[in-house]
Coordinates of C-alpha atoms in Angstrom, one line a residue:
X276 CA 185.6 88.3 263.0
X277 CA 182.7 90.0 261.3
X278 CA 183.0 92.9 259.0
X279 CA 183.0 96.2 261.0
X280 CA 183.6 99.9 260.3
X281 CA 187.0 101.4 261.2
X282 CA 186.7 104.6 263.3
X283 CA 187.7 107.8 261.4
X284 CA 187.5 106.0 258.0
X285 CA 184.9 105.2 255.5
X286 CA 186.5 101.8 255.0
X287 CA 185.1 98.6 256.4
X288 CA 187.3 96.1 258.2
X289 CA 186.6 92.8 256.5
X290 CA 186.9 89.3 258.0
X291 CA 190.3 87.7 257.2
X292 CA 190.5 84.4 255.4
X293 CA 192.8 82.0 257.2
X294 CA 195.0 79.2 256.0
X295 CA 192.9 76.4 254.8
X296 CA 190.1 78.6 253.4
X297 CA 189.5 77.5 249.8
X298 CA 189.6 81.1 248.5
X299 CA 193.3 81.3 249.4
X300 CA 194.2 78.2 247.4
X301 CA 192.7 79.0 244.0
X302 CA 193.7 81.6 241.4
X303 CA 191.7 84.8 241.5
X304 CA 189.6 86.1 238.6
X305 CA 190.6 89.2 236.6
X306 CA 188.7 92.4 237.5
X307 CA 186.3 93.5 234.7
X308 CA 184.1 96.0 236.5
X309 CA 185.9 99.2 237.4
X310 CA 182.9 100.8 239.1
X311 CA 182.1 101.9 242.6
X312 CA 182.2 98.4 244.1
X313 CA 185.9 98.0 243.1
X314 CA 186.8 101.4 244.7
X315 CA 185.0 100.4 247.8
X316 CA 186.8 97.0 247.9
X317 CA 190.2 98.7 247.8
X318 CA 189.2 101.2 250.5
X319 CA 188.0 98.3 252.7
X320 CA 191.2 96.4 252.0
X321 CA 193.3 99.3 253.2
X322 CA 191.2 99.6 256.4
X323 CA 191.5 95.8 257.0
X324 CA 195.3 95.8 256.3
X325 CA 195.9 98.7 258.7
X326 CA 193.7 97.2 261.4
X327 CA 195.7 93.9 261.2
X328 CA 199.0 95.9 261.1
X329 CA 200.0 94.4 257.8
X330 CA 202.1 95.8 254.9
X331 CA 200.1 94.2 252.1
X332 CA 196.8 92.5 251.5
X333 CA 195.3 90.6 248.6
X334 CA 191.6 90.5 247.9
X335 CA 191.3 86.8 248.5
X336 CA 192.5 87.3 252.0
X337 CA 189.2 89.1 252.7
X338 CA 187.2 86.4 250.8
X339 CA 187.0 88.2 247.4
X340 CA 188.5 86.1 244.6
X341 CA 189.5 89.0 242.4
X342 CA 193.0 90.1 241.2
X343 CA 193.5 93.1 243.5
X344 CA 196.0 93.9 246.2
X345 CA 197.0 96.9 248.4
X346 CA 200.2 97.7 250.1
X347 CA 201.8 100.2 252.4
X348 CA 205.3 98.8 252.7
X349 CA 208.8 100.0 253.3
X350 CA 211.8 98.9 251.3
X351 CA 215.2 98.1 252.9
X352 CA 216.1 101.8 252.9
X353 CA 212.9 102.6 254.9
X354 CA 211.3 104.3 251.9
X355 CA 207.5 104.0 252.2
X356 CA 205.6 102.5 249.2
X357 CA 201.9 103.0 249.2
X358 CA 199.4 101.9 246.5
X359 CA 197.2 99.3 245.0
X360 CA 197.2 97.1 241.9
X361 CA 194.3 95.7 239.9
X362 CA 194.9 92.8 237.6
X363 CA 198.6 92.7 238.6
X364 CA 201.2 90.6 236.8
X365 CA 204.7 89.9 238.1
X366 CA 206.7 90.7 235.0
X367 CA 210.2 90.5 236.5
X368 CA 211.7 88.9 239.6
X369 CA 215.5 88.8 239.7
X370 CA 218.6 89.7 241.6
X371 CA 219.9 87.7 244.4
X372 CA 217.6 85.3 246.2
X373 CA 217.3 86.2 249.9
X374 CA 215.8 83.9 252.5
X375 CA 214.2 86.3 254.9
X376 CA 211.5 86.2 257.5
X377 CA 208.0 86.2 256.0
X378 CA 204.6 86.3 257.6
X379 CA 201.1 86.6 256.4
X380 CA 197.9 88.1 257.8
X381 CA 196.2 84.8 256.8
X382 CA 198.5 82.9 259.2
X383 CA 198.6 85.3 262.2
X384 CA 201.6 84.8 264.5
X385 CA 203.5 82.5 262.2
X386 CA 206.8 83.4 260.4
X387 CA 209.3 81.5 258.4
X388 CA 212.5 82.1 256.4
X389 CA 211.2 82.2 252.8
X390 CA 213.3 82.6 249.7
X391 CA 212.4 85.6 247.4
X392 CA 214.2 87.5 244.7
X393 CA 215.6 90.9 245.9
X394 CA 213.9 92.8 243.0
X395 CA 210.4 92.6 241.6
X396 CA 208.4 94.5 238.9
X397 CA 204.7 94.3 238.8
X398 CA 202.4 95.8 236.2
X399 CA 198.7 96.3 236.4
X400 CA 196.1 99.1 236.6
X401 CA 194.6 101.4 239.2
X402 CA 190.9 101.3 240.2
X403 CA 190.3 103.8 237.4
X404 CA 191.9 101.5 234.9
X405 CA 195.1 103.5 234.4
X406 CA 198.2 101.5 233.7
X407 CA 200.8 101.3 236.5
X408 CA 204.2 99.7 236.9
X409 CA 205.7 99.2 240.3
X410 CA 209.3 98.3 241.0
X411 CA 210.5 97.1 244.4
X412 CA 213.7 96.0 246.0
X413 CA 214.4 94.3 249.3
X414 CA 211.5 94.0 251.7
X415 CA 209.2 95.7 249.3
X416 CA 210.1 93.3 246.5
X417 CA 209.2 90.5 249.0
X418 CA 205.8 92.1 249.6
X419 CA 205.1 92.4 245.9
X420 CA 206.0 88.8 245.2
X421 CA 204.0 87.6 248.3
X422 CA 200.8 89.5 247.2
X423 CA 201.1 88.3 243.5
X424 CA 201.4 84.7 244.9
X425 CA 198.2 85.1 246.8
X426 CA 196.3 86.0 243.6
X427 CA 197.6 82.8 242.1
X428 CA 196.3 80.7 245.0
X429 CA 199.8 80.4 246.6
X430 CA 200.5 81.0 250.3
X431 CA 204.1 81.6 251.4
X432 CA 204.2 78.3 253.2
X433 CA 203.8 76.6 249.8
X434 CA 207.3 78.0 249.0
X435 CA 208.9 76.4 252.0
X436 CA 210.6 73.0 252.0
X437 CA 211.8 70.5 254.6
X438 CA 212.0 71.4 258.2
X439 CA 210.9 75.1 257.7
X440 CA 207.7 73.9 256.0
X441 CA 207.0 71.3 258.5
X442 CA 207.5 73.7 261.4
X443 CA 205.3 76.4 259.9
X444 CA 202.5 74.0 259.1
X445 CA 202.6 72.4 262.5
X446 CA 202.4 75.9 264.1
X447 CA 199.4 76.7 261.9
X448 CA 197.6 73.5 262.9
X449 CA 198.2 74.3 266.6
X450 CA 197.3 78.0 266.3
X451 CA 194.3 79.3 268.2
X452 CA 192.7 80.5 264.9
X453 CA 193.1 77.1 263.2
X454 CA 189.9 75.3 262.2
X455 CA 189.3 72.2 264.2
X456 CA 191.7 73.2 267.0

Protein backbone atom coordinates (compact mmCIF):
# COMPACT_ATOMS: atom_id res chain seq x y z
CA UNK A 1 0.00 0.00 0.00
CA UNK A 2 1.35 3.41 -0.91
CA UNK A 3 0.78 6.54 1.13
CA UNK A 4 -2.43 8.28 0.05
CA UNK A 5 -4.64 11.13 1.30
CA UNK A 6 -7.79 10.31 3.23
CA UNK A 7 -10.91 12.08 1.91
CA UNK A 8 -12.21 14.85 4.18
CA UNK A 9 -8.96 14.97 6.19
CA UNK A 10 -5.65 16.70 5.90
CA UNK A 11 -3.98 13.49 7.12
CA UNK A 12 -2.16 11.06 4.86
CA UNK A 13 -2.78 7.33 5.07
CA UNK A 14 0.67 5.81 5.40
CA UNK A 15 1.75 2.32 4.37
CA UNK A 16 1.58 -0.18 7.24
CA UNK A 17 4.69 -2.03 8.37
CA UNK A 18 3.94 -5.74 8.67
CA UNK A 19 5.34 -8.47 10.91
CA UNK A 20 8.91 -9.18 9.89
CA UNK A 21 9.69 -5.57 8.93
CA UNK A 22 12.87 -4.66 10.86
CA UNK A 23 11.37 -1.34 12.05
CA UNK A 24 8.88 -3.32 14.19
CA UNK A 25 11.61 -5.28 15.94
CA UNK A 26 13.90 -2.50 17.17
CA UNK A 27 13.43 0.08 19.91
CA UNK A 28 12.36 3.50 18.63
CA UNK A 29 14.31 6.71 19.13
CA UNK A 30 13.09 9.53 21.41
CA UNK A 31 11.52 12.54 19.69
CA UNK A 32 13.73 15.62 19.94
CA UNK A 33 12.15 17.85 17.24
CA UNK A 34 8.72 19.13 18.24
CA UNK A 35 8.12 21.02 15.02
CA UNK A 36 5.63 20.80 12.17
CA UNK A 37 6.87 17.39 11.01
CA UNK A 38 5.90 15.80 14.34
CA UNK A 39 2.40 17.32 14.25
CA UNK A 40 2.03 16.07 10.66
CA UNK A 41 3.19 12.58 11.66
CA UNK A 42 0.57 12.41 14.43
CA UNK A 43 -2.15 13.63 12.04
CA UNK A 44 -1.11 11.02 9.46
CA UNK A 45 -1.07 8.31 12.14
CA UNK A 46 -4.67 9.09 13.12
CA UNK A 47 -5.73 8.94 9.45
CA UNK A 48 -3.92 5.62 9.00
CA UNK A 49 -5.34 4.14 12.22
CA UNK A 50 -8.91 5.11 11.28
CA UNK A 51 -8.51 3.81 7.71
CA UNK A 52 -7.32 0.47 9.11
CA UNK A 53 -10.12 0.45 11.71
CA UNK A 54 -7.67 0.20 14.61
CA UNK A 55 -7.78 1.54 18.16
CA UNK A 56 -4.06 2.38 18.46
CA UNK A 57 -1.06 2.88 16.24
CA UNK A 58 2.65 3.30 16.98
CA UNK A 59 4.92 5.31 14.68
CA UNK A 60 7.07 2.31 13.78
CA UNK A 61 3.94 0.65 12.38
CA UNK A 62 4.08 3.28 9.62
CA UNK A 63 7.83 2.95 9.20
CA UNK A 64 8.90 5.82 11.46
CA UNK A 65 11.22 4.69 14.28
CA UNK A 66 10.18 7.43 16.74
CA UNK A 67 8.59 7.10 20.18
CA UNK A 68 5.06 8.24 19.29
CA UNK A 69 1.65 6.56 19.39
CA UNK A 70 -1.97 7.56 18.87
CA UNK A 71 -5.12 5.95 20.22
CA UNK A 72 -8.91 6.12 20.01
CA UNK A 73 -9.87 3.25 22.26
CA UNK A 74 -12.76 2.34 24.57
CA UNK A 75 -12.28 0.88 28.02
CA UNK A 76 -14.37 -1.97 29.40
CA UNK A 77 -17.12 0.50 30.37
CA UNK A 78 -17.27 1.71 26.74
CA UNK A 79 -15.78 5.10 27.66
CA UNK A 80 -13.85 6.49 24.68
CA UNK A 81 -10.20 7.52 25.19
CA UNK A 82 -8.69 9.65 22.41
CA UNK A 83 -5.16 11.03 22.33
CA UNK A 84 -1.52 10.71 21.48
CA UNK A 85 1.72 10.34 23.40
CA UNK A 86 5.21 11.43 22.45
CA UNK A 87 8.15 9.78 24.23
CA UNK A 88 5.78 7.63 26.31
CA UNK A 89 6.96 5.52 29.19
CA UNK A 90 4.90 2.79 30.84
CA UNK A 91 5.29 3.77 34.50
CA UNK A 92 2.77 1.38 36.06
CA UNK A 93 1.18 -1.88 34.95
CA UNK A 94 -0.63 -3.73 37.68
CA UNK A 95 -3.87 -5.30 38.81
CA UNK A 96 -4.94 -8.72 37.73
CA UNK A 97 -3.45 -10.28 34.61
CA UNK A 98 -6.10 -10.93 31.98
CA UNK A 99 -5.57 -13.15 28.95
CA UNK A 100 -7.74 -11.49 26.35
CA UNK A 101 -8.00 -11.40 22.58
CA UNK A 102 -5.40 -9.14 21.01
CA UNK A 103 -4.74 -8.22 17.43
CA UNK A 104 -2.45 -5.79 15.65
CA UNK A 105 -2.66 -3.68 12.51
CA UNK A 106 0.78 -5.04 11.60
CA UNK A 107 -0.61 -8.60 11.66
CA UNK A 108 -3.96 -8.08 9.92
CA UNK A 109 -6.55 -10.78 10.54
CA UNK A 110 -4.60 -12.55 13.30
CA UNK A 111 -5.70 -12.56 16.94
CA UNK A 112 -4.52 -14.45 20.00
CA UNK A 113 -5.24 -14.56 23.72
CA UNK A 114 -2.46 -12.40 25.18
CA UNK A 115 -1.81 -11.77 28.88
CA UNK A 116 -1.87 -8.11 29.96
CA UNK A 117 -2.30 -6.26 33.23
CA UNK A 118 -5.77 -4.82 33.82
CA UNK A 119 -4.41 -1.34 34.66
CA UNK A 120 -1.70 0.76 33.02
CA UNK A 121 -0.28 4.25 33.48
CA UNK A 122 1.76 5.92 30.76
CA UNK A 123 3.57 9.25 30.97
CA UNK A 124 4.87 11.30 28.07
CA UNK A 125 4.29 14.61 26.35
CA UNK A 126 2.04 16.03 23.65
CA UNK A 127 3.19 17.24 20.22
CA UNK A 128 3.63 20.65 21.88
CA UNK A 129 5.88 19.14 24.58
CA UNK A 130 3.31 19.45 27.38
CA UNK A 131 3.50 16.68 30.02
CA UNK A 132 0.65 14.16 30.01
CA UNK A 133 -0.22 11.16 32.16
CA UNK A 134 -2.75 8.62 30.90
CA UNK A 135 -4.34 5.90 33.06
CA UNK A 136 -6.23 3.04 31.51
CA UNK A 137 -8.12 0.01 32.70
CA UNK A 138 -9.44 -3.04 30.93
CA UNK A 139 -9.25 -2.93 27.13
CA UNK A 140 -7.73 0.56 27.17
CA UNK A 141 -4.96 -0.64 29.52
CA UNK A 142 -4.30 -3.45 27.01
CA UNK A 143 -4.05 -0.86 24.21
CA UNK A 144 -1.58 1.31 26.17
CA UNK A 145 0.65 -1.68 26.97
CA UNK A 146 0.46 -2.90 23.35
CA UNK A 147 1.52 0.47 21.91
CA UNK A 148 4.33 0.93 24.47
CA UNK A 149 5.56 -2.56 23.52
CA UNK A 150 5.71 -1.52 19.85
CA UNK A 151 8.00 1.37 20.70
CA UNK A 152 10.37 -1.08 22.42
CA UNK A 153 10.45 -3.32 19.34
CA UNK A 154 8.04 -5.90 20.78
CA UNK A 155 5.07 -7.28 18.86
CA UNK A 156 2.25 -8.94 20.82
CA UNK A 157 3.19 -12.35 19.43
CA UNK A 158 6.48 -11.99 21.34
CA UNK A 159 4.42 -12.22 24.55
CA UNK A 160 2.77 -15.48 23.53
CA UNK A 161 4.05 -18.91 24.51
CA UNK A 162 3.46 -22.50 23.52
CA UNK A 163 0.59 -23.40 21.25
CA UNK A 164 -0.83 -19.85 21.13
CA UNK A 165 2.48 -18.52 19.83
CA UNK A 166 2.93 -21.35 17.34
CA UNK A 167 -0.60 -20.90 15.95
CA UNK A 168 -0.29 -17.11 15.62
CA UNK A 169 3.08 -17.31 13.88
CA UNK A 170 1.89 -20.08 11.57
CA UNK A 171 -1.13 -17.95 10.63
CA UNK A 172 1.20 -14.99 9.98
CA UNK A 173 3.43 -17.08 7.69
CA UNK A 174 0.37 -18.22 5.73
CA UNK A 175 -1.34 -14.82 5.57
CA UNK A 176 -1.81 -13.23 2.14
CA UNK A 177 0.22 -10.21 3.28
CA UNK A 178 3.22 -12.28 4.46
CA UNK A 179 6.48 -11.72 2.65
CA UNK A 180 7.50 -14.71 0.63
CA UNK A 181 3.99 -16.21 0.52
